Tab-separated table of C-alpha atoms and ligand atoms in Angstrom:
chain	number	residue	atom	x	y	z
A	1	MET	CA	36.390	-0.529	28.027
A	2	LYS	CA	33.401	0.565	25.754
A	3	LYS	CA	32.441	3.954	26.502
A	4	ALA	CA	29.118	6.094	25.621
A	5	SER	CA	28.781	9.394	27.325
A	6	SER	CA	26.641	12.190	27.064
A	7	VAL	CA	26.571	15.779	28.335
A	8	VAL	CA	23.106	17.500	29.505
A	9	CYS	CA	22.686	21.255	30.219
A	10	LYS	CA	23.504	22.640	33.493
A	11	LYS	CA	20.628	23.699	35.550
A	12	SER	CA	21.605	25.112	39.173
A	13	LYS	CA	23.057	28.035	40.703
A	14	ARG	CA	24.312	28.285	44.431
A	15	PRO	CA	27.596	26.522	45.005
A	16	VAL	CA	27.426	23.037	46.242
A	17	CYS	CA	29.375	23.780	49.096
A	18	GLU	CA	31.155	26.896	50.375
A	19	THR	CA	34.779	26.544	50.353
A	20	LYS	CA	37.293	24.015	49.415
A	21	GLU	CA	37.965	23.173	52.964
A	22	LYS	CA	34.665	21.843	53.189
A	23	ALA	CA	35.358	19.673	50.318
A	24	ALA	CA	34.844	15.896	50.840
A	25	THR	CA	35.120	12.405	49.486
A	26	GLN	CA	33.462	9.299	50.756
A	27	THR	CA	33.360	5.697	49.646
A	28	PHE	CA	30.523	3.179	50.115
A	29	ALA	CA	30.026	-0.694	49.200
A	30	ILE	CA	26.853	-2.247	47.810
A	31	GLU	CA	26.248	-5.729	47.885
A	32	GLY	CA	24.473	-6.948	44.624
A	33	GLY	CA	21.344	-9.255	45.005
A	34	ASN	CA	20.380	-7.658	48.196
A	35	PHE	CA	17.213	-6.018	48.097
A	36	ASN	CA	16.779	-5.706	51.955
A	37	ASN	CA	19.442	-3.019	51.797
A	38	ALA	CA	18.698	-1.460	48.597
A	39	GLY	CA	18.600	2.195	48.947
A	40	LEU	CA	20.889	2.505	52.229
A	41	VAL	CA	24.034	4.010	50.019
A	42	SER	CA	21.642	6.647	48.198
A	43	THR	CA	20.111	7.662	51.690
A	44	SER	CA	23.703	7.843	53.227
A	45	ILE	CA	24.738	10.193	50.347
A	46	LYS	CA	21.821	12.543	50.364
A	47	SER	CA	22.082	12.958	54.328
A	48	ILE	CA	25.900	13.693	53.924
A	49	LEU	CA	24.980	16.341	51.316
A	50	LYS	CA	22.110	17.765	53.183
A	51	LYS	CA	24.457	18.165	56.438
A	52	MET	CA	27.019	19.946	54.210
A	53	ASP	CA	24.206	22.327	53.268
A	54	VAL	CA	24.391	21.375	49.374
A	55	PRO	CA	21.563	23.428	47.624
A	56	GLY	CA	18.295	20.994	47.817
A	57	GLU	CA	17.953	20.936	44.078
A	58	ILE	CA	21.276	19.294	43.784
A	59	VAL	CA	20.538	17.030	46.687
A	60	ARG	CA	17.250	15.962	44.975
A	61	ARG	CA	19.244	15.023	41.712
A	62	ALA	CA	21.718	13.470	43.501
A	63	ALA	CA	19.238	11.093	45.407
A	64	ILE	CA	17.768	9.959	42.116
A	65	VAL	CA	20.925	9.111	40.131
A	66	SER	CA	22.510	7.456	43.269
A	67	TYR	CA	19.502	5.668	43.822
A	68	GLU	CA	19.043	4.168	40.189
A	69	ALA	CA	22.664	3.248	39.994
A	70	GLU	CA	22.408	1.459	43.714
A	71	ILE	CA	19.395	-0.635	42.479
A	72	ASN	CA	21.192	-1.400	39.268
A	73	VAL	CA	23.956	-2.830	41.217
A	74	VAL	CA	21.487	-4.583	43.481
A	75	SER	CA	19.521	-6.175	40.649
A	76	TYR	CA	22.427	-7.005	38.185
A	77	ALA	CA	25.719	-6.878	39.576
A	78	LYS	CA	27.929	-8.638	42.360
A	79	GLN	CA	29.401	-5.974	44.084
A	80	ALA	CA	30.169	-1.900	43.871
A	81	VAL	CA	32.337	0.632	45.338
A	82	VAL	CA	30.793	4.031	45.157
A	83	ASN	CA	32.702	7.419	45.641
A	84	LEU	CA	30.855	10.805	46.646
A	85	ILE	CA	32.942	13.415	45.667
A	86	VAL	CA	31.895	17.129	46.659
A	87	GLU	CA	33.466	19.948	45.501
A	88	PRO	CA	32.544	23.736	45.464
A	89	ASP	CA	31.289	23.578	42.262
A	90	PHE	CA	30.045	20.158	41.594
A	91	VAL	CA	28.936	16.716	42.958
A	92	GLN	CA	30.519	13.818	41.487
A	93	ILE	CA	28.998	9.981	42.014
A	94	GLU	CA	31.102	7.193	40.754
A	95	VAL	CA	29.813	3.636	41.004
A	96	ASN	CA	32.212	0.860	39.929
A	97	ASP	CA	30.625	-2.639	39.956
A	98	GLU	CA	31.775	-6.200	39.453
A	99	GLY	CA	29.144	-7.886	37.572
A	100	PRO	CA	28.134	-9.050	33.859
A	101	GLY	CA	28.560	-5.833	32.207
A	102	ILE	CA	26.343	-4.336	29.541
A	103	PRO	CA	26.815	-5.977	26.158
A	104	ASN	CA	25.178	-3.080	24.299
A	105	ILE	CA	25.077	0.203	26.362
A	106	GLU	CA	22.985	2.091	23.584
A	107	LEU	CA	20.440	-0.562	24.010
A	108	ALA	CA	20.481	-0.386	27.522
A	109	MET	CA	20.205	3.402	27.655
A	110	GLN	CA	16.775	3.245	25.653
A	111	GLU	CA	13.892	3.968	27.875
A	112	GLY	CA	11.812	0.674	28.079
A	113	TYR	CA	14.608	-1.616	27.313
A	114	SER	CA	15.165	-3.987	30.617
A	115	THR	CA	16.232	-7.179	31.170
A	116	ALA	CA	15.004	-7.633	34.762
A	117	ASP	CA	13.638	-11.016	35.779
A	118	ARG	CA	10.218	-11.703	37.215
A	119	ARG	CA	11.182	-11.302	40.787
A	120	ILE	CA	12.780	-7.900	39.964
A	121	ARG	CA	9.622	-6.716	38.399
A	122	GLU	CA	7.272	-8.183	40.930
A	123	MET	CA	9.099	-5.523	43.141
A	124	GLY	CA	8.200	-2.449	40.800
A	125	PHE	CA	11.865	-2.394	38.937
A	126	GLY	CA	12.240	-3.427	35.588
A	127	ALA	CA	10.759	-0.385	33.740
A	128	GLY	CA	13.907	0.133	31.586
A	129	MET	CA	14.155	3.929	33.189
A	130	GLY	CA	16.824	4.160	35.786
A	131	LEU	CA	19.691	4.847	33.173
A	132	CYS	CA	17.470	7.646	31.355
A	133	ASN	CA	16.805	8.759	35.123
A	134	ILE	CA	20.666	9.241	35.444
A	135	LYS	CA	21.134	10.544	32.345
A	136	ASN	CA	18.230	13.306	32.622
A	137	TYR	CA	18.950	14.310	36.465
A	138	SER	CA	22.984	14.373	35.840
A	139	ASP	CA	24.688	17.283	34.020
A	140	GLU	CA	27.090	14.799	32.999
A	141	PHE	CA	27.209	11.078	32.729
A	142	GLN	CA	29.410	8.500	31.485
A	143	ILE	CA	29.129	4.853	31.255
A	144	PHE	CA	31.772	2.300	30.534
A	145	SER	CA	31.193	-1.489	30.792
A	146	GLU	CA	32.984	-4.552	29.831
A	147	VAL	CA	31.058	-7.704	29.523
A	148	GLY	CA	32.229	-10.526	31.928
A	149	LYS	CA	34.155	-7.738	34.175
A	150	GLY	CA	31.646	-4.708	35.462
A	151	THR	CA	30.254	-1.586	34.645
A	152	ARG	CA	31.507	2.020	36.102
A	153	LEU	CA	29.244	4.969	35.906
A	154	VAL	CA	30.439	8.722	36.699
A	155	MET	CA	27.594	10.950	37.191
A	156	LYS	CA	28.365	14.630	37.862
A	157	ILE	CA	25.793	17.562	38.998
A	158	PHE	CA	27.322	21.215	38.836
A	159	SER	CA	26.306	23.951	40.851
A	160	LYS	CA	25.598	26.443	38.077
B	1	MET	CA	-3.790	19.524	54.235
B	2	LYS	CA	-2.448	17.146	56.690
B	3	VAL	CA	-1.836	13.164	56.249
B	4	LYS	CA	-4.105	12.855	59.103
B	5	THR	CA	-6.843	14.838	57.649
B	6	ILE	CA	-6.845	12.832	54.468
B	7	ALA	CA	-6.689	9.357	56.403
B	8	GLU	CA	-9.695	10.484	58.034
B	9	ASN	CA	-11.953	11.980	55.319
B	10	LEU	CA	-11.191	8.684	53.362
B	11	GLY	CA	-11.573	6.103	56.209
B	12	LEU	CA	-7.858	5.267	55.624
B	13	LYS	CA	-5.916	2.369	57.855
B	14	VAL	CA	-2.964	3.956	59.533
B	15	VAL	CA	-0.687	0.657	59.685
B	16	CYS	CA	2.542	2.641	60.507
B	17	GLY	CA	4.257	6.040	61.180
B	18	SER	CA	1.319	7.503	63.270
B	19	ASN	CA	3.873	9.756	64.755
B	20	ALA	CA	4.059	11.554	61.211
B	21	LEU	CA	0.541	12.214	60.425
B	22	ASP	CA	0.927	16.060	60.956
B	23	ARG	CA	3.209	16.356	57.997
B	24	ASP	CA	1.653	18.557	54.879
B	25	VAL	CA	0.627	16.915	51.894
B	26	THR	CA	1.336	19.128	48.959
B	27	GLY	CA	0.418	16.927	46.198
B	28	GLY	CA	-0.178	13.517	45.071
B	29	TYR	CA	1.435	10.952	42.887
B	30	THR	CA	0.031	7.285	41.662
B	31	GLY	CA	2.423	4.490	40.281
B	32	ASP	CA	4.096	1.101	40.502
B	33	LEU	CA	6.976	1.546	38.834
B	34	LEU	CA	9.524	2.665	41.175
B	35	SER	CA	12.007	4.558	38.470
B	36	ASP	CA	9.007	6.705	37.524
B	37	VAL	CA	8.198	7.569	41.275
B	38	MET	CA	11.836	8.240	41.753
B	39	ALA	CA	11.897	10.705	38.709
B	40	ASN	CA	8.423	12.195	38.698
B	41	SER	CA	7.257	12.705	42.097
B	42	LYS	CA	7.869	15.534	44.266
B	43	GLU	CA	8.774	16.277	48.049
B	44	GLY	CA	5.443	16.233	50.057
B	45	THR	CA	3.727	13.972	47.837
B	46	ILE	CA	1.197	11.306	49.123
B	47	TRP	CA	2.168	8.370	46.871
B	48	ILE	CA	-0.409	5.925	45.962
B	49	THR	CA	0.698	2.335	45.017
B	50	ARG	CA	-0.223	-1.170	45.238
B	51	GLN	CA	3.938	-2.108	45.669
B	52	VAL	CA	4.234	-3.558	49.242
B	53	HIS	CA	7.719	-4.498	49.521
B	54	GLN	CA	10.083	-2.498	51.650
B	55	ASN	CA	11.907	-0.588	48.700
B	56	ILE	CA	8.856	1.848	48.809
B	57	VAL	CA	10.098	3.094	52.006
B	58	ALA	CA	13.449	4.190	50.670
B	59	VAL	CA	11.677	5.623	47.606
B	60	ALA	CA	9.119	7.416	49.973
B	61	SER	CA	11.946	8.737	52.398
B	62	LEU	CA	14.571	9.790	49.306
B	63	LYS	CA	11.606	12.023	47.571
B	64	GLU	CA	10.551	12.961	51.210
B	65	HIS	CA	6.981	12.073	50.434
B	66	ALA	CA	4.518	12.993	52.892
B	67	ALA	CA	3.165	9.224	52.987
B	68	ILE	CA	2.373	6.317	51.379
B	69	ILE	CA	-1.147	4.897	50.581
B	70	LEU	CA	-1.746	1.371	49.504
B	71	ILE	CA	-4.754	0.462	47.370
B	72	ASN	CA	-6.711	-2.614	47.245
B	73	ASP	CA	-6.418	-3.376	51.138
B	74	SER	CA	-2.775	-4.521	50.113
B	75	GLN	CA	-0.774	-5.483	53.336
B	76	PRO	CA	2.733	-4.260	53.565
B	77	THR	CA	5.510	-6.760	54.463
B	78	GLN	CA	6.718	-7.110	57.977
B	79	GLU	CA	10.294	-5.563	56.556
B	80	THR	CA	8.091	-2.696	55.170
B	81	LEU	CA	6.425	-1.863	58.349
B	82	GLU	CA	9.493	-2.126	60.353
B	83	LYS	CA	11.674	-0.010	57.879
B	84	ALA	CA	8.767	2.524	57.541
B	85	GLU	CA	8.599	2.934	61.347
B	86	THR	CA	12.397	3.449	61.653
B	87	GLU	CA	12.200	6.235	58.882
B	88	SER	CA	8.759	7.865	60.107
B	89	VAL	CA	7.109	6.851	56.584
B	90	PRO	CA	3.523	6.875	57.280
B	91	ILE	CA	1.629	4.140	55.503
B	92	LEU	CA	-2.227	4.093	55.086
B	93	VAL	CA	-4.092	1.624	53.401
B	94	SER	CA	-7.393	1.950	51.331
B	95	ASN	CA	-9.973	-0.720	50.243
B	96	LEU	CA	-10.212	1.099	46.844
B	97	PRO	CA	-8.437	0.602	43.612
B	98	ALA	CA	-5.938	3.256	42.418
B	99	PHE	CA	-8.047	5.180	40.155
B	100	GLU	CA	-10.833	5.724	42.667
B	101	LEU	CA	-8.571	6.530	45.302
B	102	SER	CA	-6.541	9.134	43.091
B	103	GLY	CA	-9.810	10.730	42.469
B	104	LYS	CA	-10.684	11.319	46.012
B	105	VAL	CA	-7.211	12.336	47.213
B	106	PHE	CA	-7.063	14.725	44.191
B	107	ASN	CA	-10.728	16.266	45.103
B	108	LEU	CA	-9.513	16.786	48.976
B	109	LEU	CA	-6.472	18.309	47.733
B	110	SER	CA	-8.082	20.771	45.295
B	111	CYS	CA	-11.058	21.936	47.391
B	112	ARG	CA	-9.036	23.067	50.650
C	1	ATP	N1	25.189	-2.278	36.513
C	1	ATP	C1	24.562	-3.162	35.524
C	1	ATP	N2	25.231	-4.315	35.299
C	1	ATP	C2	24.601	-4.885	34.428
C	1	ATP	N3	23.705	-4.709	33.806
C	1	ATP	C3	23.192	-3.309	33.933
C	1	ATP	C4	23.365	-2.434	34.761
C	1	ATP	N4	22.832	-1.498	34.845
C	1	ATP	C5	21.874	-1.494	33.812
C	1	ATP	N5	22.074	-2.746	33.388
C	1	ATP	C6	21.334	-3.351	32.182
C	1	ATP	O1	20.559	-2.125	31.631
C	1	ATP	C7	19.261	-2.280	31.647
C	1	ATP	C8	18.623	-0.886	31.588
C	1	ATP	O2	18.860	-0.421	32.677
C	1	ATP	P1	17.972	0.559	33.338
C	1	ATP	O3	18.241	1.109	34.889
C	1	ATP	O4	17.740	1.582	32.715
C	1	ATP	O5	16.513	-0.187	33.481
C	1	ATP	P2	15.897	-1.356	34.598
C	1	ATP	O6	16.805	-1.494	35.728
C	1	ATP	O7	15.829	-2.579	33.997
C	1	ATP	O8	14.493	-0.890	34.920
C	1	ATP	P3	14.387	0.212	36.135
C	1	ATP	O9	15.629	0.949	36.420
C	1	ATP	O10	13.146	1.243	35.355
C	1	ATP	O11	13.507	-0.338	37.550
C	1	ATP	C9	18.996	-3.440	32.526
C	1	ATP	O12	17.663	-4.148	32.403
C	1	ATP	C10	19.934	-4.384	32.477
C	1	ATP	O13	20.003	-5.326	31.348
C	2	MG	MG1	17.492	0.378	36.806
């Protein structure tokens, strides 16, 4: 798979969860094309992190990156599996979709670039900001894509 | 300042979430692009928008906004109303366009 990755500086301080025992992994599914349920997975992720008493700043950033990834699956892909991994020193969210893939990742990463159709734009999406938001609000972000197969995002937010 | 105070002062129509009107409003944000609102608005914000689709409820609830105000007498869809009611997101409607309404909300929030 083609790869483009980026590393942003680390921002938060308190541990994500106190002990290794509290660490957790959870899996969710996203259905492409269904805007009625768009946001459900990110809402679940947010409430799980809140219940685990993850620091607010990390929860807020996790909500932003998971929402943007989720909306992209709903907008462009067929379906996706999301893995949430919570460890004492980081939260990782992976989104693996089956879909058309992204032919030019560098272009897709540019703010303002969007292939969203009219229906998607009418709902307020398609500003070409989603992937930039993901990059800006993760500490580590990797994106892999293969045309005709799908796209994989790995987003990591560190506790310190 | 509470959502209720803003609603009363600006004559906004409360179309749902009337059980959450005592939430504190700590700021405002005006925008119709959901990724922009997602990235740049803060917790406790009162969000001014022309979008009426149910996706606004997910955004407001993920960002912990105090309430949403729809401009130009826009009517939320039925799905939006139902979702907002379940998530306790107050939706208020104004007959003003975004510029005027934002100015009024700004003035109210800065002279409290
Ligand atoms: N999972 C995906 N599968 C296929 N194409 C994608 C996927 N995610 C993004 N893209 C492509 O990358 C472009 C840019 O995505 P990005 O999220 O940055 O902006 P957008 O979705 O167009 O608009 P916004 O996120 O601001 O609402 C999309 O328009 C689309 O062409
Ligand atoms: Mg997007």
